[in-house]
Amino acid sequence: MTDQVTDPEPDIPGKPTSASRTTLSHIMTHNDTNLLGTVHGGVIMKLVDDAAGAVAGRHSGGPAVTASMDEMAFLEPIRVGDLVHVKAQVNWTGRTSMEVGVRVLAERWNESTPATQVGSAYLVFAAVDSDGKPRRVPPVLPETDRDRRRHQEAQIRRTHRLARRRAIRELREKRAAEGLQD
């Protein structure tokens, strides 16, 4: 006899990656700067979270909340006057969660060169209902080779997140069993 998990909820049709992909653009001003005169990392993180949240809500068809920011890389400083483009898309979906990949590009206000990538991030969102309880999300359907690569890489990041969480929990349980207090 085998254990079978049955899902009483019907299957949700998948959505292609392009269905929820979005770009948020913003001109950086003096209000966005840090003490060094470049744009504050927190300003960029908020734009990243805003764009990723829009994508997660679009993909899931309703509210979605930030569960974690897996990684945020700042590759180059952003300056006052730069036009920043935050491009986001769903890379992977689970039952109630989704990973959103974000690329941050900047166009220098005083140069006629193409936008360059200045940052990237991966965020995990959980879809929630009106009571804040998790709800199912449609599977993401990668459309291009790039989408398929991102989907595979997202699965690797998920495996690493779960393994890290498990290892930390086991370490804490071991320390507690040894009577060690934090």
mmCIF file of C-alpha atoms in Angstrom:
data_model
loop_
_atom_site.group_PDB
_atom_site.id
_atom_site.type_symbol
_atom_site.label_atom_id
_atom_site.label_comp_id
_atom_site.label_asym_id
_atom_site.label_seq_id
_atom_site.Cartn_x
_atom_site.Cartn_y
_atom_site.Cartn_z
ATOM 1 C CA MET A 1 0.000 0.000 0.000
ATOM 2 C CA THR A 2 1.359 3.404 -0.920
ATOM 3 C CA ASP A 3 0.547 6.733 0.591
ATOM 4 C CA GLN A 4 -1.182 8.928 -1.917
ATOM 5 C CA VAL A 5 -1.659 12.609 -1.500
ATOM 6 C CA THR A 6 -4.805 13.794 -3.171
ATOM 7 C CA ASP A 7 -5.382 17.431 -3.907
ATOM 8 C CA PRO A 8 -9.064 18.297 -3.631
ATOM 9 C CA GLU A 9 -8.467 21.537 -5.542
ATOM 10 C CA PRO A 10 -8.726 21.382 -9.328
ATOM 11 C CA ASP A 11 -5.678 21.980 -11.470
ATOM 12 C CA ILE A 12 -5.071 25.616 -12.314
ATOM 13 C CA PRO A 13 -4.147 26.296 -15.942
ATOM 14 C CA GLY A 14 -0.586 27.524 -16.404
ATOM 15 C CA LYS A 15 0.381 31.017 -17.544
ATOM 16 C CA PRO A 16 3.256 31.856 -19.881
ATOM 17 C CA THR A 17 6.172 33.849 -18.509
ATOM 18 C CA SER A 18 5.278 36.806 -20.739
ATOM 19 C CA ALA A 19 1.779 37.125 -19.218
ATOM 20 C CA SER A 20 3.064 38.828 -16.080
ATOM 21 C CA ARG A 21 6.467 40.196 -17.092
ATOM 22 C CA THR A 22 6.743 43.928 -16.367
ATOM 23 C CA THR A 23 9.116 46.898 -16.344
ATOM 24 C CA LEU A 24 9.011 49.717 -13.807
ATOM 25 C CA SER A 25 10.981 52.866 -14.737
ATOM 26 C CA HIS A 26 11.954 55.706 -12.415
ATOM 27 C CA ILE A 27 14.210 58.779 -12.647
ATOM 28 C CA MET A 28 16.556 59.040 -9.671
ATOM 29 C CA THR A 29 16.597 62.371 -7.820
ATOM 30 C CA HIS A 30 18.559 63.949 -4.962
ATOM 31 C CA ASN A 31 15.934 62.547 -2.552
ATOM 32 C CA ASP A 32 17.158 59.049 -3.473
ATOM 33 C CA THR A 33 20.830 59.545 -2.560
ATOM 34 C CA ASN A 34 22.965 58.240 0.270
ATOM 35 C CA LEU A 35 25.843 60.016 2.022
ATOM 36 C CA LEU A 36 28.187 59.192 -0.876
ATOM 37 C CA GLY A 37 25.951 60.975 -3.379
ATOM 38 C CA THR A 38 24.869 57.820 -5.194
ATOM 39 C CA VAL A 39 21.415 56.249 -5.056
ATOM 40 C CA HIS A 40 20.717 54.503 -1.750
ATOM 41 C CA GLY A 41 20.530 50.713 -2.017
ATOM 42 C CA GLY A 42 17.269 50.734 -0.068
ATOM 43 C CA VAL A 43 15.633 52.889 -2.752
ATOM 44 C CA ILE A 44 16.590 50.316 -5.378
ATOM 45 C CA MET A 45 15.425 47.462 -3.146
ATOM 46 C CA LYS A 46 12.005 49.101 -2.822
ATOM 47 C CA LEU A 47 11.726 49.478 -6.604
ATOM 48 C CA VAL A 48 12.750 45.833 -6.966
ATOM 49 C CA ASP A 49 10.112 44.740 -4.430
ATOM 50 C CA ASP A 50 7.458 46.920 -6.112
ATOM 51 C CA ALA A 51 8.131 45.467 -9.584
ATOM 52 C CA ALA A 52 8.362 41.903 -8.273
ATOM 53 C CA GLY A 53 5.130 42.356 -6.315
ATOM 54 C CA ALA A 54 3.321 43.579 -9.423
ATOM 55 C CA VAL A 55 4.521 40.529 -11.345
ATOM 56 C CA ALA A 56 3.578 38.131 -8.533
ATOM 57 C CA GLY A 57 0.101 39.654 -8.243
ATOM 58 C CA ARG A 58 -0.411 39.513 -11.996
ATOM 59 C CA HIS A 59 0.749 35.910 -12.245
ATOM 60 C CA SER A 60 -1.225 34.667 -9.250
ATOM 61 C CA GLY A 61 -4.343 36.664 -10.097
ATOM 62 C CA GLY A 62 -4.541 38.387 -6.729
ATOM 63 C CA PRO A 63 -2.591 39.522 -3.679
ATOM 64 C CA ALA A 64 0.915 38.201 -3.110
ATOM 65 C CA VAL A 65 3.317 39.083 -0.307
ATOM 66 C CA THR A 66 7.099 39.105 -0.183
ATOM 67 C CA ALA A 67 8.274 35.973 1.629
ATOM 68 C CA SER A 68 12.004 36.466 1.128
ATOM 69 C CA MET A 69 14.649 38.216 -0.893
ATOM 70 C CA ASP A 70 17.047 35.497 -1.839
ATOM 71 C CA GLU A 71 19.778 37.619 -3.292
ATOM 72 C CA MET A 72 20.337 41.265 -4.179
ATOM 73 C CA ALA A 73 23.440 42.179 -6.127
ATOM 74 C CA PHE A 74 24.503 45.779 -6.759
ATOM 75 C CA LEU A 75 26.844 45.759 -9.743
ATOM 76 C CA GLU A 76 27.421 49.493 -10.338
ATOM 77 C CA PRO A 77 26.418 52.696 -8.566
ATOM 78 C CA ILE A 78 23.322 54.537 -9.746
ATOM 79 C CA ARG A 79 23.474 58.320 -9.884
ATOM 80 C CA VAL A 80 21.075 61.239 -9.677
ATOM 81 C CA GLY A 81 19.387 61.728 -13.043
ATOM 82 C CA ASP A 82 19.746 58.111 -14.120
ATOM 83 C CA LEU A 83 16.641 56.525 -15.592
ATOM 84 C CA VAL A 84 16.348 53.174 -13.825
ATOM 85 C CA HIS A 85 14.424 50.292 -15.393
ATOM 86 C CA VAL A 86 13.438 47.409 -13.124
ATOM 87 C CA LYS A 87 12.485 44.356 -15.211
ATOM 88 C CA ALA A 88 10.767 41.460 -13.444
ATOM 89 C CA GLN A 89 9.313 38.080 -14.345
ATOM 90 C CA VAL A 90 8.172 34.887 -12.650
ATOM 91 C CA ASN A 91 10.937 32.287 -12.966
ATOM 92 C CA TRP A 92 9.381 29.387 -11.046
ATOM 93 C CA THR A 93 6.198 28.492 -9.216
ATOM 94 C CA GLY A 94 5.371 26.073 -6.451
ATOM 95 C CA ARG A 95 1.956 25.336 -5.015
ATOM 96 C CA THR A 96 1.445 28.732 -3.330
ATOM 97 C CA SER A 97 4.752 30.502 -3.914
ATOM 98 C CA MET A 98 6.707 31.854 -6.832
ATOM 99 C CA GLU A 99 10.228 33.092 -7.469
ATOM 100 C CA VAL A 100 10.468 36.413 -9.279
ATOM 101 C CA GLY A 101 13.711 37.362 -10.977
ATOM 102 C CA VAL A 102 14.539 41.050 -11.302
ATOM 103 C CA ARG A 103 17.129 42.886 -13.385
ATOM 104 C CA VAL A 104 17.952 46.525 -12.703
ATOM 105 C CA LEU A 105 19.228 48.630 -15.600
ATOM 106 C CA ALA A 106 20.264 52.277 -15.680
ATOM 107 C CA GLU A 107 20.505 54.816 -18.480
ATOM 108 C CA ARG A 108 22.902 57.649 -17.701
ATOM 109 C CA TRP A 109 21.128 60.984 -18.136
ATOM 110 C CA ASN A 110 24.152 62.656 -19.697
ATOM 111 C CA GLU A 111 25.253 59.874 -22.070
ATOM 112 C CA SER A 112 23.708 58.462 -25.224
ATOM 113 C CA THR A 113 24.641 54.880 -24.442
ATOM 114 C CA PRO A 114 22.303 51.931 -23.977
ATOM 115 C CA ALA A 115 21.068 51.018 -20.506
ATOM 116 C CA THR A 116 23.487 48.828 -18.564
ATOM 117 C CA GLN A 117 22.689 46.245 -15.925
ATOM 118 C CA VAL A 118 23.442 47.668 -12.483
ATOM 119 C CA GLY A 119 21.766 45.075 -10.244
ATOM 120 C CA SER A 120 19.771 41.888 -9.933
ATOM 121 C CA ALA A 121 17.651 40.137 -7.339
ATOM 122 C CA TYR A 122 15.574 37.039 -6.663
ATOM 123 C CA LEU A 123 12.494 37.274 -4.465
ATOM 124 C CA VAL A 124 10.010 34.670 -3.280
ATOM 125 C CA PHE A 125 6.363 35.679 -3.044
ATOM 126 C CA ALA A 126 3.457 33.822 -1.483
ATOM 127 C CA ALA A 127 -0.018 34.241 -2.929
ATOM 128 C CA VAL A 128 -2.601 34.966 -0.230
ATOM 129 C CA ASP A 129 -6.362 35.204 -0.037
ATOM 130 C CA SER A 130 -8.386 37.970 1.622
ATOM 131 C CA ASP A 131 -7.726 36.384 5.052
ATOM 132 C CA GLY A 132 -3.970 36.270 4.480
ATOM 133 C CA LYS A 133 -3.977 32.474 4.022
ATOM 134 C CA PRO A 134 -1.863 30.895 1.270
ATOM 135 C CA ARG A 135 -3.642 30.205 -1.997
ATOM 136 C CA ARG A 136 -2.650 28.235 -5.086
ATOM 137 C CA VAL A 137 -0.849 29.843 -7.984
ATOM 138 C CA PRO A 138 -0.896 28.829 -11.649
ATOM 139 C CA PRO A 139 2.207 27.047 -12.909
ATOM 140 C CA VAL A 140 4.547 29.241 -14.924
ATOM 141 C CA LEU A 141 5.086 28.104 -18.514
ATOM 142 C CA PRO A 142 8.577 29.108 -19.714
ATOM 143 C CA GLU A 143 8.437 30.215 -23.356
ATOM 144 C CA THR A 144 12.047 30.778 -24.456
ATOM 145 C CA ASP A 145 15.381 29.079 -23.864
ATOM 146 C CA ARG A 146 16.243 31.954 -21.502
ATOM 147 C CA ASP A 147 12.981 31.380 -19.579
ATOM 148 C CA ARG A 148 13.746 27.639 -19.335
ATOM 149 C CA ARG A 149 17.273 28.380 -18.047
ATOM 150 C CA ARG A 150 15.853 30.782 -15.436
ATOM 151 C CA HIS A 151 13.294 28.153 -14.423
ATOM 152 C CA GLN A 152 16.034 25.539 -13.916
ATOM 153 C CA GLU A 153 18.241 27.963 -11.981
ATOM 154 C CA ALA A 154 15.268 28.915 -9.780
ATOM 155 C CA GLN A 155 14.766 25.240 -8.898
ATOM 156 C CA ILE A 156 18.422 25.078 -7.806
ATOM 157 C CA ARG A 157 18.005 28.197 -5.653
ATOM 158 C CA ARG A 158 14.876 26.684 -4.072
ATOM 159 C CA THR A 159 16.746 23.466 -3.255
ATOM 160 C CA HIS A 160 19.525 25.515 -1.633
ATOM 161 C CA ARG A 161 17.036 27.685 0.342
ATOM 162 C CA LEU A 162 15.313 24.590 1.729
ATOM 163 C CA ALA A 163 18.613 22.859 2.554
ATOM 164 C CA ARG A 164 19.940 25.976 4.320
ATOM 165 C CA ARG A 165 16.726 26.360 6.319
ATOM 166 C CA ARG A 166 16.821 22.674 7.311
ATOM 167 C CA ALA A 167 20.512 22.828 8.326
ATOM 168 C CA ILE A 168 19.948 25.918 10.494
ATOM 169 C CA ARG A 169 16.891 24.352 12.169
ATOM 170 C CA GLU A 170 18.853 21.154 12.901
ATOM 171 C CA LEU A 171 21.773 23.147 14.350
ATOM 172 C CA ARG A 172 19.445 25.116 16.616
ATOM 173 C CA GLU A 173 17.693 21.935 17.772
ATOM 174 C CA LYS A 174 21.071 20.338 18.526
ATOM 175 C CA ARG A 175 22.231 23.392 20.502
ATOM 176 C CA ALA A 176 18.951 23.462 22.438
ATOM 177 C CA ALA A 177 19.300 19.740 23.239
ATOM 178 C CA GLU A 178 22.798 20.463 24.567
ATOM 179 C CA GLY A 179 21.350 23.195 26.800
ATOM 180 C CA LEU A 180 23.039 26.010 24.917
ATOM 181 C CA GLN A 181 21.112 29.272 24.951
ATOM 182 C CA ASP A 182 21.389 31.942 22.296
#
